[in-house]
Amino acid sequence: MNETAKATGENYGSRARRSAVWDFGGRLTIQGVVFASSLFLARLLTPADFGITTAARFFITLATRLTQLGLNASLVRMKELRPDHASSVFVVNLLAGALCFGALWMSSPWIGRYFGSNEVGAVLPYLAVTFLITPWGTVASAMLTRHLQYKHSTAIQVLDTVSGTLLTLGLAFFGWGYWSLVYGPLFGAVLSTSAKLYASPWRPSLLVTRRALSETIGFGLGFQAKNLLLFASANLDNVVVGRMLGVTSLGFYDKAYGLMHTLTNRMAFDASLMRILAIIQDEPDRFRRAVLKGIRATTLVSFPMLLTCACLAHLIVPVLFGDQWHAAVEPFRVLSIVGMFRSVMRPVHAANEALGAVWVQSAQQLVTVAVLVGGGAVGARYGGVVGVAAGVLLAEVIHALLAGDLLRRRSRVSPADLASACGPALLLSSFACASGLMVSVSLQSLGLLPALDLMAGVAVTVVTYAVLLLWTPFREQERVIMEIVDDLAPRLRSLLPLGILRRAPGKA
């Protein structure tokens, strides 16, 4: 059936918001589990334990991206899908996974020598088993995304995280050290892959046709090239730190980067955006409104959290993870700003992908990677882990400028539109965080426990930001808030302050 024709006249704004709420709820749950477990793991394991698995996981994540080949994104974006499209992609994924498994198994001793750590080489073959497992679930996951079945996707993601985290904590408690960070995620991958196959309407088939591959490979390889370079820009800084500063410094850097990445990844609202934007790409005005609403919704949540992290990093890191992690404070402060840029770029990337501009995105990402590696190496030499974080920030700023310009050339979304979509959240967040920081600094002079200073600073920030949102003078932000309220809890509208109700929300 022609899904585009079927979708004519449908209100995708409401559908996207419902999908986003399920996705956000899942991300919030996962965030809570990961955050809580990180508090215990930071005390059960050493920075070197984290550094060992981080160095090995770089190659694991790279190989995971290679097994997908970007063809799954083609299944999501295509307007009409035949059974041989899915089965052909599945077979290619299986072959790629087996190839990556063999390559990593054989190269593990060399990789261990590269990092100067036999432990890195020892854990890599076991982590590589993932590539014999995950290809079975990638097409099933793509089909859930295509049909906007985010209730199922969210449940599976939560299952993956919870099951893997529980096993990791148990093994770490009984003294398994860095091996707990190997077996836990592997167990989660087995369960989540099984759940994807169960929940998806698609069933594995070995049918491969040349026509199906030719129709998926163009966009898919461009998407894959962009994703591989995006992966490089998100992980090559770890390689630089591990190589130039050692695995212990890598453990500190990974703690800072991991906390930032968790916040950025979990608090985005682009889960269904690429699919919906692909359907409405021929309606320029509607496309523009959808992109900007995606940015507004994302920044309203991510900006206050990440800016709070930047302001209160000196309290957050030692209170949550212990004084032994103090060296992660300053890189975490810088990387929180990096996260703000990345949260904005997620809807922008979705828009460019929906428009088919994946090869141009890949070229831009290549520039970003070059800046990151060069800037990170210079930063590591002269500024340690903080210098590497500064190099990442420089690369992210350049990437944001390039991606915004690409969207301007391909659509009616102008740089002024992007600035107006981000500006209100930045302004409100800055005011709220400044209030929280002033309270925290004032309490520090009284000699209170750092945990109490942190709780007070965060509480003031949250209350101030909530008040600012309820009486926001920014009309478009007001519309986003009220549309979410209307979708989820219409009765709540009557309980909100009158200031936010003076205009009825518009439709997406």
XYZ file of C-alpha atoms in Angstrom:
508
model
C 0.000 0.000 0.000
C 1.165 3.511 -0.754
C 1.907 4.764 2.758
C 2.253 8.358 1.628
C -1.211 8.350 0.127
C -2.556 6.699 3.208
C -1.000 9.424 5.323
C -2.550 12.301 3.368
C -4.299 14.691 5.695
C -3.069 12.944 8.822
C -1.913 15.109 11.715
C 1.665 13.981 12.129
C 2.297 16.589 14.795
C 0.124 14.699 17.270
C 1.524 11.352 16.216
C 5.093 12.590 16.537
C 4.405 13.953 20.007
C 2.931 10.663 21.195
C 5.920 8.810 19.796
C 8.238 11.333 21.412
C 6.530 10.900 24.777
C 6.968 7.130 24.677
C 10.546 7.593 23.558
C 11.184 10.224 26.220
C 9.670 8.020 28.911
C 11.919 5.178 27.856
C 14.963 7.421 27.700
C 14.152 8.795 31.149
C 13.811 5.291 32.571
C 17.032 4.179 30.932
C 18.725 7.347 32.101
C 17.657 6.632 35.665
C 18.916 3.042 35.509
C 22.234 4.000 33.907
C 22.707 6.913 36.256
C 21.965 4.882 39.387
C 24.204 2.025 38.266
C 27.036 4.422 37.433
C 27.051 5.616 41.042
C 27.698 2.081 42.278
C 30.048 1.061 39.472
C 32.194 4.137 40.032
C 32.844 2.811 43.537
C 33.085 -0.882 42.684
C 35.424 -0.456 39.715
C 38.533 1.643 39.074
C 39.174 4.286 36.391
C 41.529 1.773 34.755
C 38.673 -0.776 34.519
C 36.564 1.764 32.651
C 39.517 2.746 30.475
C 40.152 -0.857 29.409
C 36.577 -1.499 28.279
C 36.266 1.959 26.720
C 39.316 1.332 24.529
C 37.950 -2.049 23.428
C 34.404 -0.769 22.960
C 35.559 1.796 20.422
C 36.202 -1.027 17.963
C 33.043 -2.833 19.003
C 30.873 0.193 18.330
C 32.649 0.795 15.037
C 32.003 -2.773 13.950
C 28.370 -2.500 15.027
C 27.940 0.454 12.712
C 29.591 -1.494 9.913
C 27.190 -4.418 10.268
C 24.202 -2.175 9.629
C 25.625 -0.598 6.453
C 22.967 2.109 6.620
C 20.526 -0.090 4.722
C 18.135 -0.178 7.682
C 17.666 3.579 7.347
C 16.578 2.980 3.755
C 13.856 0.647 5.023
C 12.579 3.446 7.281
C 12.714 6.182 4.636
C 11.302 4.314 1.572
C 7.739 5.232 0.670
C 6.876 1.726 -0.549
C 8.466 -1.429 0.829
C 8.524 -4.957 -0.595
C 9.397 -8.151 1.343
C 12.629 -8.621 -0.635
C 13.857 -5.207 0.522
C 13.857 -6.344 4.157
C 15.182 -9.861 3.509
C 18.018 -8.629 1.305
C 19.104 -6.137 3.941
C 18.923 -8.873 6.595
C 21.265 -11.191 4.667
C 23.769 -8.390 4.080
C 23.697 -7.562 7.798
C 24.382 -11.191 8.720
C 27.379 -11.400 6.404
C 28.772 -8.081 7.606
C 28.381 -9.154 11.232
C 30.257 -12.399 10.677
C 33.028 -10.515 8.877
C 33.393 -8.005 11.714
C 33.445 -10.764 14.311
C 36.283 -12.555 12.554
C 38.271 -9.376 11.947
C 38.059 -8.253 15.572
C 38.877 -11.685 16.937
C 42.043 -11.912 14.855
C 43.159 -8.306 15.401
C 42.619 -8.230 19.170
C 46.301 -8.879 20.108
C 47.463 -6.020 17.873
C 44.844 -3.664 19.312
C 45.982 -4.555 22.833
C 49.577 -3.709 21.924
C 48.457 -0.426 20.366
C 46.982 0.706 23.678
C 49.825 -0.830 25.666
C 47.324 -3.016 27.553
C 47.021 -6.787 27.326
C 43.641 -6.505 29.032
C 42.210 -4.545 26.088
C 43.216 -7.346 23.726
C 41.793 -9.959 26.094
C 38.263 -8.535 26.338
C 37.873 -7.650 22.662
C 37.112 -11.187 21.346
C 34.343 -11.606 23.913
C 32.795 -8.249 23.083
C 33.008 -9.214 19.406
C 30.371 -11.910 19.951
C 27.889 -9.014 19.780
C 28.279 -8.998 15.988
C 26.900 -12.490 15.714
C 23.830 -11.405 17.689
C 22.743 -7.866 16.790
C 22.315 -8.356 12.997
C 19.325 -10.576 13.758
C 17.477 -7.634 15.284
C 18.420 -4.682 13.089
C 15.788 -5.169 10.373
C 13.153 -5.935 12.987
C 14.048 -2.697 14.759
C 13.835 -0.753 11.489
C 10.352 -2.132 10.848
C 9.195 -1.048 14.310
C 10.509 2.437 13.567
C 8.907 2.512 10.123
C 5.491 1.781 11.605
C 6.061 4.232 14.473
C 5.684 1.449 17.044
C 7.655 3.293 19.677
C 5.780 1.665 22.545
C 7.425 -1.638 21.609
C 10.768 -0.049 20.799
C 10.823 1.732 24.138
C 10.032 -1.441 26.086
C 12.823 -3.290 24.293
C 15.360 -0.552 24.980
C 14.421 -0.590 28.657
C 14.741 -4.399 28.726
C 18.201 -4.182 27.170
C 19.419 -1.607 29.672
C 17.868 -3.066 32.810
C 18.924 -6.661 32.162
C 22.458 -5.728 31.146
C 22.854 -3.315 34.045
C 21.669 -5.792 36.674
C 24.140 -8.420 35.504
C 26.940 -5.839 35.333
C 26.276 -4.689 38.903
C 26.106 -8.242 40.176
C 29.383 -9.245 38.564
C 31.122 -6.052 39.710
C 29.929 -6.633 43.280
C 31.394 -10.140 43.290
C 34.761 -8.903 42.060
C 34.731 -9.553 38.324
C 36.313 -6.145 37.642
C 36.283 -4.945 34.045
C 34.790 -8.262 32.901
C 31.499 -7.145 34.432
C 31.413 -4.369 31.812
C 31.793 -7.037 29.122
C 29.259 -9.691 30.087
C 26.469 -7.355 31.222
C 25.946 -5.526 27.900
C 26.352 -8.812 25.998
C 23.511 -10.360 27.978
C 21.353 -7.288 27.342
C 22.024 -7.541 23.601
C 20.820 -11.160 23.526
C 17.551 -10.304 25.277
C 16.838 -7.153 23.259
C 17.517 -8.881 19.928
C 15.122 -11.668 20.871
C 12.489 -9.104 21.891
C 12.817 -7.191 18.601
C 12.218 -10.361 16.600
C 9.182 -11.173 18.737
C 7.619 -7.684 18.576
C 8.210 -6.941 14.896
C 5.762 -8.114 12.200
C 8.773 -8.976 10.034
C 10.248 -12.477 10.046
C 13.774 -13.424 8.893
C 14.152 -14.632 5.336
C 17.220 -15.379 3.210
C 15.684 -14.056 -0.018
C 18.112 -11.688 -1.794
C 17.388 -9.825 -5.021
C 19.609 -7.513 -7.004
C 16.729 -5.089 -7.526
C 16.085 -4.739 -3.786
C 19.756 -4.102 -3.042
C 20.038 -1.489 -5.784
C 16.990 0.347 -4.420
C 18.307 0.467 -0.861
C 22.046 0.787 -1.286
C 22.238 4.381 -2.606
C 20.686 6.110 0.371
C 21.872 3.391 2.741
C 25.572 3.718 1.989
C 25.368 7.498 2.202
C 23.624 7.196 5.550
C 26.226 4.681 6.661
C 29.130 6.884 5.598
C 27.641 9.755 7.552
C 27.041 7.555 10.599
C 30.556 6.128 10.527
C 32.020 9.606 10.422
C 29.607 10.686 13.158
C 30.805 7.724 15.177
C 34.395 8.738 14.506
C 33.727 12.272 15.701
C 32.135 10.859 18.861
C 34.854 8.301 19.614
C 38.208 9.233 18.103
C 38.784 11.549 21.046
C 38.888 8.378 23.183
C 41.580 6.965 20.925
C 43.576 10.191 21.215
C 43.294 10.196 25.013
C 44.109 6.492 25.364
C 47.088 6.726 23.042
C 48.595 9.991 24.294
C 47.553 10.073 27.969
C 47.011 6.404 28.950
C 44.048 4.261 29.986
C 43.680 5.886 33.411
C 43.224 9.323 31.849
C 40.883 7.665 29.364
C 38.823 6.410 32.303
C 38.449 9.984 33.611
C 37.627 11.337 30.173
C 35.163 8.540 29.456
C 33.329 9.233 32.705
C 32.893 12.883 31.723
C 31.998 12.115 28.111
C 29.681 9.239 29.019
C 27.618 11.366 31.394
C 27.279 14.115 28.780
C 26.398 11.637 26.031
C 23.784 9.966 28.209
C 22.043 13.269 28.832
C 22.214 14.290 25.170
C 21.094 10.946 23.799
C 18.320 10.256 26.279
C 16.740 13.695 26.167
C 16.278 14.148 22.410
C 12.870 14.160 20.679
C 13.869 13.013 17.215
C 12.810 9.371 17.517
C 10.079 9.534 14.865
C 11.159 12.761 13.215
C 13.111 11.396 10.250
C 10.282 9.083 9.202
C 7.653 11.827 9.445
C 9.822 14.433 7.722
C 10.463 11.979 4.882
C 6.701 11.719 4.328
C 6.063 15.499 4.357
C 9.257 16.566 2.571
C 7.218 17.734 -0.448
C 5.324 20.230 1.735
C 7.960 22.938 2.415
C 6.044 25.008 4.959
C 4.864 22.004 6.921
C 8.369 20.552 6.795
C 9.831 23.788 8.162
C 7.348 23.935 11.036
C 8.015 20.306 11.974
C 11.796 20.784 12.039
C 11.586 23.885 14.209
C 9.144 22.257 16.610
C 11.512 19.316 16.945
C 14.326 21.692 17.860
C 12.177 23.636 20.325
C 10.990 20.489 22.082
C 14.534 19.110 22.317
C 16.165 22.299 23.563
C 13.439 22.983 26.131
C 14.517 19.775 27.888
C 18.204 19.363 27.051
C 19.466 22.936 27.439
C 18.577 23.420 31.127
C 20.024 20.039 32.102
C 23.278 20.418 30.192
C 23.789 24.028 31.228
C 23.170 23.029 34.847
C 25.840 20.350 34.456
C 28.289 22.915 33.120
C 27.627 25.302 36.009
C 27.612 22.731 38.805
C 30.173 20.232 37.463
C 32.470 20.870 40.444
C 29.719 19.458 42.690
C 28.076 16.892 40.404
C 31.132 14.726 39.703
C 32.533 14.306 43.252
C 29.086 13.983 44.856
C 27.874 11.356 42.391
C 31.038 9.378 41.726
C 33.411 10.143 44.580
C 36.483 12.324 45.090
C 38.667 9.917 43.085
C 36.926 11.181 39.936
C 37.796 14.848 40.506
C 39.952 14.925 37.349
C 36.742 14.463 35.304
C 35.210 17.754 36.501
C 36.639 20.225 34.001
C 36.305 18.016 30.901
C 32.709 17.338 31.936
C 32.070 21.080 32.132
C 33.352 21.619 28.587
C 31.623 18.525 27.199
C 28.282 19.678 28.611
C 28.476 22.619 26.201
C 29.298 20.141 23.432
C 26.107 18.300 24.358
C 24.033 21.436 23.839
C 25.234 21.685 20.234
C 24.606 17.990 19.651
C 21.068 18.125 21.003
C 20.219 20.846 18.479
C 21.849 18.911 15.646
C 19.773 15.771 16.109
C 16.584 17.272 14.558
C 18.735 19.035 11.934
C 20.351 15.727 10.966
C 16.928 14.072 10.767
C 15.744 16.842 8.425
C 18.778 16.585 6.130
C 18.436 12.792 6.000
C 14.733 13.053 5.168
C 15.697 15.306 2.260
C 18.195 12.707 1.038
C 21.298 14.832 1.620
C 23.257 12.045 3.303
C 26.335 12.236 1.060
C 26.735 15.946 1.658
C 26.340 15.270 5.379
C 29.114 12.699 5.094
C 31.464 15.236 3.523
C 30.685 17.710 6.291
C 31.228 15.053 8.940
C 34.632 14.280 7.432
C 35.642 17.884 8.010
C 34.411 17.604 11.600
C 36.459 14.457 12.196
C 39.605 16.104 10.847
C 39.137 19.097 13.147
C 38.391 16.821 16.108
C 41.480 14.652 15.674
C 43.775 17.606 15.072
C 42.270 19.724 17.827
C 42.124 16.783 20.224
C 45.778 15.880 19.660
C 46.917 19.463 20.203
C 44.645 19.763 23.218
C 45.951 16.512 24.739
C 49.517 17.717 24.400
C 49.005 21.123 25.973
C 45.894 20.731 28.128
C 45.430 17.059 28.969
C 41.888 15.731 29.041
C 40.484 19.280 29.272
C 42.359 20.196 26.105
C 40.847 17.203 24.282
C 37.375 18.323 25.382
C 38.105 21.806 24.007
C 39.097 20.257 20.679
C 35.807 18.371 20.580
C 33.918 21.610 21.253
C 35.664 23.355 18.357
C 34.794 20.492 16.012
C 31.157 20.514 17.134
C 30.769 24.248 16.528
C 32.120 23.887 12.985
C 29.849 20.906 12.363
C 26.779 22.824 13.545
C 27.530 25.677 11.152
C 27.946 23.292 8.213
C 24.786 21.272 8.977
C 22.701 24.413 9.420
C 23.911 25.773 6.092
C 23.049 22.485 4.360
C 19.511 22.615 5.735
C 19.195 26.238 4.578
C 20.146 25.267 1.019
C 17.798 22.265 0.899
C 14.713 23.710 2.609
C 13.048 26.882 3.816
C 14.659 26.613 7.250
C 16.964 29.635 7.560
C 19.770 30.326 10.076
C 17.450 32.899 11.670
C 14.835 30.147 12.116
C 17.369 27.923 13.863
C 18.497 30.746 16.126
C 14.920 31.663 17.024
C 14.143 28.002 17.799
C 17.132 27.675 20.154
C 17.244 31.188 21.609
C 14.328 31.069 24.062
C 15.455 27.800 25.681
C 19.011 29.138 25.955
C 17.845 32.395 27.522
C 15.481 30.760 30.014
C 18.027 28.064 30.897
C 20.785 30.615 31.442
C 18.659 32.636 33.833
C 17.557 29.534 35.769
C 21.088 28.102 35.990
C 22.514 31.448 37.102
C 19.976 31.476 39.945
C 20.913 27.949 40.989
C 24.643 28.676 40.809
C 24.315 31.778 42.986
C 22.431 29.814 45.646
C 25.003 27.010 45.533
C 27.942 29.405 45.868
C 26.246 31.184 48.751
C 25.702 27.911 50.603
C 29.298 26.804 50.023
C 30.468 29.775 52.082
C 28.522 28.297 55.022
C 30.582 25.109 54.923
C 27.695 22.741 54.182
C 28.170 19.292 52.712
C 28.717 19.362 48.910
C 25.675 17.125 48.451
C 23.456 19.716 50.147
C 24.955 22.498 48.010
C 24.224 20.466 44.886
C 20.658 19.640 45.897
C 19.912 23.262 46.687
C 21.425 24.520 43.436
C 19.535 21.990 41.332
C 16.261 22.611 43.182
C 16.452 26.379 42.642
C 17.323 25.857 38.973
C 14.383 23.478 38.413
C 11.851 25.709 40.177
C 13.066 28.842 38.416
C 12.972 27.163 35.009
C 9.485 25.747 35.617
C 8.167 29.186 36.553
C 9.767 30.722 33.479
C 8.185 28.069 31.251
C 4.723 28.536 32.696
C 4.820 32.286 32.090
C 7.018 32.204 28.997
C 6.748 35.266 26.745
C 7.828 33.167 23.734
C 4.799 32.200 21.697
C 6.240 29.220 19.820
C 7.629 27.635 22.981
C 4.223 28.129 24.541
C 2.605 26.315 21.623
C 4.949 23.335 21.989
C 4.215 23.030 25.705
C 0.458 23.270 25.287
C 0.306 20.803 22.401
C 2.112 18.256 24.562
C -0.311 18.962 27.402
C -3.303 18.571 25.062
C -2.004 15.221 23.796
C -1.161 13.754 27.180
C -3.336 15.373 29.835
C -5.982 17.749 28.465
C -7.449 18.332 31.923
C -4.129 19.760 33.072
C -4.732 22.805 30.847
C -7.300 24.192 33.277
C -4.805 23.958 36.140
C -1.993 25.870 34.444
C -1.461 29.591 35.058
C -3.545 31.910 32.934
C -0.462 33.430 31.342
C 0.222 30.308 29.360
C -3.384 29.993 28.156
C -3.827 33.361 26.528
C -3.310 31.838 23.050
C -4.581 28.543 21.714
C -1.847 26.255 20.387
C -1.443 25.861 16.641
C -1.326 22.588 14.778
C 1.843 20.973 13.465
